[in-house]
GROMACS .gro file of C-alpha atoms in nm:
model
  419
    1UNK     CA    1   2.229   2.044   2.244
    2UNK     CA    2   2.336   1.795   1.958
    3UNK     CA    3   2.117   1.717   1.675
    4UNK     CA    4   2.093   1.353   1.808
    5UNK     CA    5   1.968   1.499   2.117
    6UNK     CA    6   1.703   1.737   1.980
    7UNK     CA    7   1.576   1.439   1.775
    8UNK     CA    8   1.558   1.194   2.076
    9UNK     CA    9   1.364   1.500   2.284
   10UNK     CA   10   1.127   1.535   2.005
   11UNK     CA   11   1.072   1.162   1.946
   12UNK     CA   12   0.964   1.163   2.347
   13UNK     CA   13   0.789   1.434   2.344
   14UNK     CA   14   0.564   1.291   1.997
   15UNK     CA   15   0.508   0.966   2.188
   16UNK     CA   16   0.195   1.120   2.391
   17UNK     CA   17   0.052   1.288   2.077
   18UNK     CA   18   0.061   0.993   1.859
   19UNK     CA   19  -0.185   0.759   2.104
   20UNK     CA   20  -0.317   0.501   1.875
   21UNK     CA   21  -0.671   0.575   1.792
   22UNK     CA   22  -0.757   0.333   1.525
   23UNK     CA   23  -0.527   0.073   1.569
   24UNK     CA   24  -0.434  -0.093   1.237
   25UNK     CA   25  -0.489  -0.415   1.173
   26UNK     CA   26  -0.113  -0.535   1.078
   27UNK     CA   27   0.131  -0.684   1.286
   28UNK     CA   28   0.492  -0.805   1.243
   29UNK     CA   29   0.592  -1.165   1.268
   30UNK     CA   30   0.682  -1.291   1.587
   31UNK     CA   31   1.032  -1.340   1.577
   32UNK     CA   32   1.373  -1.178   1.731
   33UNK     CA   33   1.556  -1.317   1.462
   34UNK     CA   34   1.465  -1.120   1.171
   35UNK     CA   35   1.453  -0.716   1.082
   36UNK     CA   36   1.107  -0.637   1.038
   37UNK     CA   37   0.999  -0.449   0.747
   38UNK     CA   38   0.717  -0.213   0.669
   39UNK     CA   39   0.647  -0.079   0.281
   40UNK     CA   40   0.392   0.105   0.173
   41UNK     CA   41   0.306   0.466  -0.043
   42UNK     CA   42   0.344   0.795   0.153
   43UNK     CA   43   0.088   0.910   0.396
   44UNK     CA   44  -0.066   0.549   0.435
   45UNK     CA   45   0.047   0.535   0.762
   46UNK     CA   46   0.399   0.329   0.819
   47UNK     CA   47   0.488   0.618   1.103
   48UNK     CA   48   0.175   0.582   1.282
   49UNK     CA   49   0.218   0.159   1.284
   50UNK     CA   50   0.541   0.229   1.385
   51UNK     CA   51   0.435   0.454   1.680
   52UNK     CA   52   0.157   0.180   1.734
   53UNK     CA   53   0.457  -0.090   1.798
   54UNK     CA   54   0.598   0.151   2.036
   55UNK     CA   55   0.351   0.169   2.220
   56UNK     CA   56   0.319  -0.195   2.264
   57UNK     CA   57   0.681  -0.229   2.373
   58UNK     CA   58   0.595   0.013   2.658
   59UNK     CA   59   0.298  -0.150   2.759
   60UNK     CA   60   0.530  -0.456   2.839
   61UNK     CA   61   0.728  -0.244   3.059
   62UNK     CA   62   1.021  -0.193   2.777
   63UNK     CA   63   1.222   0.057   2.935
   64UNK     CA   64   1.193   0.412   2.682
   65UNK     CA   65   1.589   0.448   2.703
   66UNK     CA   66   1.630   0.140   2.496
   67UNK     CA   67   1.376   0.260   2.204
   68UNK     CA   68   1.527   0.500   1.936
   69UNK     CA   69   1.259   0.623   1.673
   70UNK     CA   70   1.456   0.802   1.369
   71UNK     CA   71   1.264   0.975   1.025
   72UNK     CA   72   1.511   0.954   0.785
   73UNK     CA   73   1.260   1.191   0.576
   74UNK     CA   74   1.349   1.476   0.844
   75UNK     CA   75   1.490   1.765   0.591
   76UNK     CA   76   1.753   1.804   0.888
   77UNK     CA   77   1.888   1.462   0.819
   78UNK     CA   78   1.920   1.549   0.431
   79UNK     CA   79   2.124   1.424   0.229
   80UNK     CA   80   2.232   1.177   0.443
   81UNK     CA   81   2.501   0.883   0.351
   82UNK     CA   82   2.572   0.545   0.561
   83UNK     CA   83   2.853   0.685   0.758
   84UNK     CA   84   2.639   0.983   0.886
   85UNK     CA   85   2.349   0.731   0.979
   86UNK     CA   86   2.611   0.509   1.150
   87UNK     CA   87   2.732   0.786   1.359
   88UNK     CA   88   2.385   0.870   1.481
   89UNK     CA   89   2.286   0.496   1.598
   90UNK     CA   90   2.614   0.550   1.764
   91UNK     CA   91   2.518   0.837   1.945
   92UNK     CA   92   2.211   0.608   2.088
   93UNK     CA   93   2.470   0.411   2.278
   94UNK     CA   94   2.707   0.678   2.346
   95UNK     CA   95   2.400   0.851   2.518
   96UNK     CA   96   2.269   0.563   2.674
   97UNK     CA   97   2.581   0.332   2.761
   98UNK     CA   98   2.394   0.095   2.962
   99UNK     CA   99   2.243   0.016   2.630
  100UNK     CA  100   2.584  -0.231   2.515
  101UNK     CA  101   2.452  -0.464   2.779
  102UNK     CA  102   2.098  -0.453   2.684
  103UNK     CA  103   1.840  -0.535   2.424
  104UNK     CA  104   1.747  -0.227   2.245
  105UNK     CA  105   1.498  -0.130   1.986
  106UNK     CA  106   1.555   0.075   1.636
  107UNK     CA  107   1.309   0.171   1.460
  108UNK     CA  108   1.427   0.356   1.165
  109UNK     CA  109   1.169   0.517   0.897
  110UNK     CA  110   1.212   0.615   0.535
  111UNK     CA  111   1.518   0.472   0.478
  112UNK     CA  112   1.495   0.495   0.105
  113UNK     CA  113   1.642   0.865   0.169
  114UNK     CA  114   1.975   0.699   0.287
  115UNK     CA  115   2.256   0.551   0.065
  116UNK     CA  116   2.393   0.272   0.165
  117UNK     CA  117   2.142   0.215   0.455
  118UNK     CA  118   2.150  -0.179   0.418
  119UNK     CA  119   2.495  -0.185   0.525
  120UNK     CA  120   2.477  -0.008   0.842
  121UNK     CA  121   2.125  -0.226   0.947
  122UNK     CA  122   2.316  -0.532   0.868
  123UNK     CA  123   2.640  -0.449   1.098
  124UNK     CA  124   2.410  -0.320   1.388
  125UNK     CA  125   2.205  -0.653   1.360
  126UNK     CA  126   2.492  -0.877   1.382
  127UNK     CA  127   2.687  -0.698   1.626
  128UNK     CA  128   2.431  -0.573   1.886
  129UNK     CA  129   2.186  -0.685   2.105
  130UNK     CA  130   1.903  -0.510   1.896
  131UNK     CA  131   1.543  -0.528   1.710
  132UNK     CA  132   1.538  -0.348   1.424
  133UNK     CA  133   1.229  -0.196   1.249
  134UNK     CA  134   1.254  -0.068   0.889
  135UNK     CA  135   0.994   0.146   0.670
  136UNK     CA  136   1.023   0.233   0.289
  137UNK     CA  137   0.778   0.385   0.038
  138UNK     CA  138   0.984   0.200  -0.263
  139UNK     CA  139   0.903  -0.168  -0.331
  140UNK     CA  140   1.202  -0.296  -0.533
  141UNK     CA  141   1.471  -0.039  -0.401
  142UNK     CA  142   1.391  -0.217  -0.038
  143UNK     CA  143   1.313  -0.539  -0.154
  144UNK     CA  144   1.638  -0.584  -0.377
  145UNK     CA  145   1.841  -0.441  -0.075
  146UNK     CA  146   1.719  -0.660   0.148
  147UNK     CA  147   1.747  -0.978  -0.104
  148UNK     CA  148   2.154  -0.879  -0.174
  149UNK     CA  149   2.279  -0.744   0.141
  150UNK     CA  150   2.028  -0.856   0.440
  151UNK     CA  151   2.017  -1.191   0.273
  152UNK     CA  152   1.732  -1.375   0.454
  153UNK     CA  153   1.745  -1.158   0.749
  154UNK     CA  154   1.449  -0.973   0.708
  155UNK     CA  155   1.058  -1.037   0.669
  156UNK     CA  156   0.836  -0.747   0.522
  157UNK     CA  157   0.472  -0.622   0.545
  158UNK     CA  158   0.256  -0.391   0.290
  159UNK     CA  159   0.109  -0.094   0.442
  160UNK     CA  160  -0.195  -0.010   0.286
  161UNK     CA  161  -0.444   0.285   0.367
  162UNK     CA  162  -0.729   0.233   0.578
  163UNK     CA  163  -0.968  -0.074   0.490
  164UNK     CA  164  -1.334  -0.029   0.543
  165UNK     CA  165  -1.337  -0.172   0.945
  166UNK     CA  166  -1.075   0.098   1.018
  167UNK     CA  167  -1.267   0.368   0.788
  168UNK     CA  168  -1.549   0.300   1.031
  169UNK     CA  169  -1.353   0.314   1.346
  170UNK     CA  170  -1.200   0.647   1.236
  171UNK     CA  171  -1.540   0.757   1.187
  172UNK     CA  172  -1.666   0.642   1.486
  173UNK     CA  173  -1.934   0.431   1.340
  174UNK     CA  174  -1.988   0.132   1.584
  175UNK     CA  175  -2.075  -0.186   1.526
  176UNK     CA  176  -2.425  -0.299   1.575
  177UNK     CA  177  -2.573  -0.581   1.751
  178UNK     CA  178  -2.775  -0.713   1.473
  179UNK     CA  179  -2.544  -0.644   1.177
  180UNK     CA  180  -2.764  -0.799   0.877
  181UNK     CA  181  -3.087  -0.576   0.968
  182UNK     CA  182  -3.250  -0.384   0.690
  183UNK     CA  183  -3.172  -0.035   0.899
  184UNK     CA  184  -2.786  -0.142   0.980
  185UNK     CA  185  -2.760  -0.216   0.581
  186UNK     CA  186  -2.872   0.119   0.463
  187UNK     CA  187  -2.672   0.286   0.737
  188UNK     CA  188  -2.335   0.084   0.597
  189UNK     CA  189  -2.442   0.150   0.227
  190UNK     CA  190  -2.446   0.516   0.271
  191UNK     CA  191  -2.099   0.491   0.471
  192UNK     CA  192  -1.958   0.253   0.179
  193UNK     CA  193  -2.033   0.483  -0.054
  194UNK     CA  194  -1.854   0.765   0.127
  195UNK     CA  195  -1.563   0.545   0.184
  196UNK     CA  196  -1.533   0.486  -0.162
  197UNK     CA  197  -1.516   0.838  -0.289
  198UNK     CA  198  -1.315   0.987   0.016
  199UNK     CA  199  -1.075   0.659   0.042
  200UNK     CA  200  -0.870   0.529   0.374
  201UNK     CA  201  -0.584   0.796   0.359
  202UNK     CA  202  -0.529   0.813   0.752
  203UNK     CA  203  -0.472   1.228   0.768
  204UNK     CA  204  -0.773   1.270   0.533
  205UNK     CA  205  -1.049   1.172   0.749
  206UNK     CA  206  -1.244   1.417   0.895
  207UNK     CA  207  -1.151   1.737   0.632
  208UNK     CA  208  -1.375   1.926   0.451
  209UNK     CA  209  -1.393   1.784   0.105
  210UNK     CA  210  -1.184   2.068  -0.065
  211UNK     CA  211  -0.924   2.043   0.172
  212UNK     CA  212  -0.909   1.653   0.111
  213UNK     CA  213  -0.933   1.680  -0.246
  214UNK     CA  214  -0.640   1.913  -0.229
  215UNK     CA  215  -0.430   1.719   0.008
  216UNK     CA  216  -0.490   1.382  -0.212
  217UNK     CA  217  -0.379   1.554  -0.512
  218UNK     CA  218  -0.056   1.710  -0.347
  219UNK     CA  219   0.030   1.341  -0.269
  220UNK     CA  220   0.020   1.230  -0.612
  221UNK     CA  221   0.225   1.531  -0.686
  222UNK     CA  222   0.462   1.430  -0.420
  223UNK     CA  223   0.477   1.058  -0.515
  224UNK     CA  224   0.588   1.220  -0.902
  225UNK     CA  225   0.862   1.427  -0.799
  226UNK     CA  226   1.007   1.229  -0.446
  227UNK     CA  227   0.996   0.902  -0.558
  228UNK     CA  228   1.001   0.900  -0.886
  229UNK     CA  229   1.154   1.228  -1.081
  230UNK     CA  230   1.431   1.226  -0.768
  231UNK     CA  231   1.497   0.862  -0.738
  232UNK     CA  232   1.501   0.768  -1.100
  233UNK     CA  233   1.632   1.065  -1.235
  234UNK     CA  234   1.317   1.166  -1.473
  235UNK     CA  235   1.346   1.441  -1.714
  236UNK     CA  236   1.038   1.386  -1.919
  237UNK     CA  237   0.781   1.500  -1.604
  238UNK     CA  238   0.498   1.616  -1.865
  239UNK     CA  239   0.492   1.307  -1.973
  240UNK     CA  240   0.525   1.120  -1.650
  241UNK     CA  241   0.216   1.364  -1.526
  242UNK     CA  242   0.034   1.242  -1.836
  243UNK     CA  243   0.070   0.864  -1.788
  244UNK     CA  244   0.010   0.900  -1.401
  245UNK     CA  245  -0.341   1.055  -1.495
  246UNK     CA  246  -0.408   0.810  -1.762
  247UNK     CA  247  -0.337   0.524  -1.506
  248UNK     CA  248  -0.567   0.698  -1.207
  249UNK     CA  249  -0.864   0.688  -1.469
  250UNK     CA  250  -0.798   0.348  -1.605
  251UNK     CA  251  -0.842   0.226  -1.276
  252UNK     CA  252  -0.980  -0.123  -1.221
  253UNK     CA  253  -0.949  -0.136  -1.640
  254UNK     CA  254  -0.712  -0.283  -1.897
  255UNK     CA  255  -0.443  -0.070  -2.013
  256UNK     CA  256  -0.260  -0.088  -2.332
  257UNK     CA  257   0.113   0.064  -2.316
  258UNK     CA  258   0.092   0.003  -2.744
  259UNK     CA  259  -0.215   0.229  -2.743
  260UNK     CA  260  -0.119   0.495  -2.502
  261UNK     CA  261   0.217   0.517  -2.695
  262UNK     CA  262   0.049   0.558  -3.019
  263UNK     CA  263  -0.187   0.826  -2.847
  264UNK     CA  264   0.131   1.029  -2.728
  265UNK     CA  265   0.281   1.000  -3.043
  266UNK     CA  266  -0.017   1.163  -3.236
  267UNK     CA  267   0.017   1.443  -2.957
  268UNK     CA  268   0.350   1.526  -3.052
  269UNK     CA  269   0.560   1.359  -2.753
  270UNK     CA  270   0.922   1.190  -2.880
  271UNK     CA  271   0.993   0.900  -2.671
  272UNK     CA  272   1.092   0.551  -2.656
  273UNK     CA  273   0.814   0.304  -2.586
  274UNK     CA  274   1.053   0.150  -2.336
  275UNK     CA  275   1.017   0.463  -2.144
  276UNK     CA  276   0.640   0.439  -2.083
  277UNK     CA  277   0.689   0.066  -1.956
  278UNK     CA  278   0.975   0.184  -1.700
  279UNK     CA  279   0.745   0.508  -1.598
  280UNK     CA  280   0.495   0.267  -1.478
  281UNK     CA  281   0.725   0.043  -1.305
  282UNK     CA  282   0.870   0.349  -1.104
  283UNK     CA  283   0.466   0.422  -1.047
  284UNK     CA  284   0.405   0.074  -0.921
  285UNK     CA  285   0.709   0.088  -0.698
  286UNK     CA  286   0.637   0.379  -0.548
  287UNK     CA  287   0.280   0.202  -0.447
  288UNK     CA  288   0.070   0.459  -0.642
  289UNK     CA  289  -0.075   0.212  -0.871
  290UNK     CA  290  -0.027  -0.157  -0.924
  291UNK     CA  291  -0.096  -0.397  -1.227
  292UNK     CA  292  -0.247  -0.716  -1.278
  293UNK     CA  293  -0.128  -0.973  -1.528
  294UNK     CA  294  -0.373  -1.237  -1.734
  295UNK     CA  295  -0.374  -1.596  -1.602
  296UNK     CA  296  -0.250  -1.785  -1.889
  297UNK     CA  297  -0.012  -2.104  -1.893
  298UNK     CA  298   0.192  -1.907  -2.151
  299UNK     CA  299   0.433  -1.694  -2.029
  300UNK     CA  300   0.525  -1.540  -2.360
  301UNK     CA  301   0.151  -1.465  -2.342
  302UNK     CA  302   0.130  -1.309  -2.008
  303UNK     CA  303   0.433  -1.069  -2.107
  304UNK     CA  304   0.263  -0.930  -2.422
  305UNK     CA  305  -0.109  -0.927  -2.301
  306UNK     CA  306  -0.254  -0.625  -2.141
  307UNK     CA  307  -0.246  -0.592  -1.771
  308UNK     CA  308  -0.521  -0.447  -1.561
  309UNK     CA  309  -0.457  -0.108  -1.394
  310UNK     CA  310  -0.581  -0.052  -1.017
  311UNK     CA  311  -0.479   0.194  -0.762
  312UNK     CA  312  -0.343   0.220  -0.389
  313UNK     CA  313  -0.660   0.434  -0.292
  314UNK     CA  314  -0.996   0.496  -0.431
  315UNK     CA  315  -1.014   0.863  -0.266
  316UNK     CA  316  -0.681   0.930  -0.462
  317UNK     CA  317  -0.858   0.854  -0.811
  318UNK     CA  318  -1.155   1.084  -0.730
  319UNK     CA  319  -0.945   1.357  -0.610
  320UNK     CA  320  -0.764   1.337  -0.944
  321UNK     CA  321  -1.019   1.306  -1.200
  322UNK     CA  322  -1.165   1.591  -1.349
  323UNK     CA  323  -1.518   1.380  -1.383
  324UNK     CA  324  -1.729   1.342  -1.067
  325UNK     CA  325  -1.925   1.066  -1.222
  326UNK     CA  326  -1.953   0.784  -0.994
  327UNK     CA  327  -1.849   0.437  -1.144
  328UNK     CA  328  -1.955   0.249  -0.805
  329UNK     CA  329  -1.862  -0.098  -0.971
  330UNK     CA  330  -1.507   0.016  -1.044
  331UNK     CA  331  -1.513   0.140  -0.706
  332UNK     CA  332  -1.556  -0.163  -0.570
  333UNK     CA  333  -1.326  -0.414  -0.794
  334UNK     CA  334  -1.076  -0.162  -0.661
  335UNK     CA  335  -1.133  -0.184  -0.340
  336UNK     CA  336  -1.181  -0.572  -0.400
  337UNK     CA  337  -0.825  -0.583  -0.524
  338UNK     CA  338  -0.676  -0.397  -0.199
  339UNK     CA  339  -0.814  -0.616   0.043
  340UNK     CA  340  -0.714  -0.942  -0.185
  341UNK     CA  341  -0.342  -0.742  -0.162
  342UNK     CA  342  -0.373  -0.718   0.194
  343UNK     CA  343  -0.437  -1.097   0.243
  344UNK     CA  344  -0.115  -1.198   0.048
  345UNK     CA  345  -0.281  -1.329  -0.234
  346UNK     CA  346  -0.144  -1.386  -0.580
  347UNK     CA  347  -0.333  -1.201  -0.816
  348UNK     CA  348  -0.448  -1.237  -1.202
  349UNK     CA  349  -0.721  -1.150  -1.415
  350UNK     CA  350  -0.839  -1.412  -1.681
  351UNK     CA  351  -1.037  -1.428  -2.028
  352UNK     CA  352  -1.218  -1.725  -2.125
  353UNK     CA  353  -1.247  -1.868  -2.471
  354UNK     CA  354  -1.548  -1.710  -2.551
  355UNK     CA  355  -1.409  -1.366  -2.431
  356UNK     CA  356  -1.551  -1.322  -2.084
  357UNK     CA  357  -1.340  -1.169  -1.807
  358UNK     CA  358  -1.321  -1.277  -1.485
  359UNK     CA  359  -1.221  -0.994  -1.262
  360UNK     CA  360  -0.974  -1.196  -1.026
  361UNK     CA  361  -0.803  -1.526  -1.028
  362UNK     CA  362  -0.640  -1.573  -0.682
  363UNK     CA  363  -0.380  -1.801  -0.509
  364UNK     CA  364  -0.328  -1.802  -0.132
  365UNK     CA  365  -0.001  -1.866   0.022
  366UNK     CA  366  -0.133  -2.230   0.069
  367UNK     CA  367  -0.185  -2.257  -0.334
  368UNK     CA  368  -0.577  -2.275  -0.287
  369UNK     CA  369  -0.724  -2.099  -0.575
  370UNK     CA  370  -1.023  -1.887  -0.627
  371UNK     CA  371  -1.225  -1.727  -0.888
  372UNK     CA  372  -1.377  -1.356  -0.808
  373UNK     CA  373  -1.617  -1.176  -0.996
  374UNK     CA  374  -1.719  -0.800  -0.885
  375UNK     CA  375  -2.006  -0.599  -0.948
  376UNK     CA  376  -2.171  -0.350  -0.773
  377UNK     CA  377  -2.554  -0.387  -0.813
  378UNK     CA  378  -2.686  -0.774  -0.868
  379UNK     CA  379  -3.036  -0.693  -0.862
  380UNK     CA  380  -3.068  -0.673  -1.229
  381UNK     CA  381  -3.152  -1.012  -1.390
  382UNK     CA  382  -2.906  -0.904  -1.695
  383UNK     CA  383  -2.644  -0.811  -1.512
  384UNK     CA  384  -2.669  -1.095  -1.283
  385UNK     CA  385  -2.717  -1.370  -1.580
  386UNK     CA  386  -2.445  -1.231  -1.751
  387UNK     CA  387  -2.168  -1.231  -1.416
  388UNK     CA  388  -2.306  -1.607  -1.360
  389UNK     CA  389  -2.275  -1.707  -1.690
  390UNK     CA  390  -1.877  -1.550  -1.731
  391UNK     CA  391  -1.805  -1.683  -1.393
  392UNK     CA  392  -1.953  -2.055  -1.473
  393UNK     CA  393  -1.719  -2.072  -1.816
  394UNK     CA  394  -1.442  -1.979  -1.608
  395UNK     CA  395  -1.492  -2.226  -1.355
  396UNK     CA  396  -1.534  -2.517  -1.610
  397UNK     CA  397  -1.208  -2.401  -1.792
  398UNK     CA  398  -1.010  -2.375  -1.515
  399UNK     CA  399  -1.139  -2.611  -1.257
  400UNK     CA  400  -1.127  -2.350  -0.980
  401UNK     CA  401  -1.432  -2.238  -0.791
  402UNK     CA  402  -1.564  -1.862  -0.816
  403UNK     CA  403  -1.774  -1.678  -0.601
  404UNK     CA  404  -1.962  -1.327  -0.708
  405UNK     CA  405  -1.882  -1.014  -0.481
  406UNK     CA  406  -2.158  -0.733  -0.506
  407UNK     CA  407  -2.196  -0.438  -0.257
  408UNK     CA  408  -2.453  -0.648  -0.045
  409UNK     CA  409  -2.181  -0.962   0.032
  410UNK     CA  410  -1.888  -0.726   0.064
  411UNK     CA  411  -2.114  -0.526   0.341
  412UNK     CA  412  -2.207  -0.834   0.520
  413UNK     CA  413  -1.843  -0.966   0.487
  414UNK     CA  414  -1.622  -0.674   0.617
  415UNK     CA  415  -1.653  -0.743   0.987
  416UNK     CA  416  -1.558  -1.102   0.873
  417UNK     CA  417  -1.321  -0.960   0.652
  418UNK     CA  418  -1.369  -1.036   0.261
  419UNK     CA  419  -1.100  -1.282   0.172
   0.00000   0.00000   0.00000
């Protein structure tokens, strides 16, 4: 049996095992004229989502023989170049000759592992009656290749770890008939605290705590070595690991590259300042962390000002921190950031003229703007006064409406989606 036949047989066998138990709240744009791309960090569920789409096609009576799934992260396929990739796809049409005359569906997973993949994809898209679905774990790599080679032929979505509603579904917590009662709020508050601790990576749900923690630590190691060291040929691995740890610990906080540079110099590291910023770009490219710039009319100010750091998942931060002290405010802020990203908002932070910091200035695709201040508990009068005062200053300066999100408003809104 050829490798292609083995892969095809394994794909067919896996369909029954990959039944969709927690439907992801994503969908590709409903168009046959574009290549559809799903991008996100490793282990966020991109493969699972592809199988969800495949099951939807089968439910519409699309013949199984017209569907091909290939995981290019499979060690049996590595290393692979564009010619080998093309030969693998051609084998599909050789195995099912009737597919030359009918519409086919190609699901190509982890394409960042294939050099020159975009040339093959473009040729098949232009010459075959085919719908193509792609995934990758590199934001800039895929976007650059898509922009230069596929030239407007593709539409991309980002896949993130579970949100709170998906987490509840994964843990079989049902939506109550009365959603805002005291008992309900107590139950959901406890579930939400667990969610902020465990996080939303699909595979770790239900694992014992020690195994989940080790698994999440391994996720970070894999990103460092597979998506940064190997892809960008990084040699200073010790510095990269130290920077990664520092960034995760600074989740929902401002980060100073200059301060970090001076810190590592005092520890004996010999490194150019640009290397630090390059490493940050690599980690953001791999979706491990994200940076948020300041809202300002000055391009120069935006470039030199500190950025805020957010992480792809709260559980990932908790598992890679030596301190287990709960900082629920920062965890909630990170979760709100992730929700805003899911909603395709442009995101900034803001500092008022008198120095008050506003967590988020957002802009929707339609151009609608909003200020959001995040705090865990608004019951304390001093906290309430401080947050409302900061928001009022910002609303007046920017002429943008604002709101405060605390744990109670978040829990009441999660079924409607916070954004």
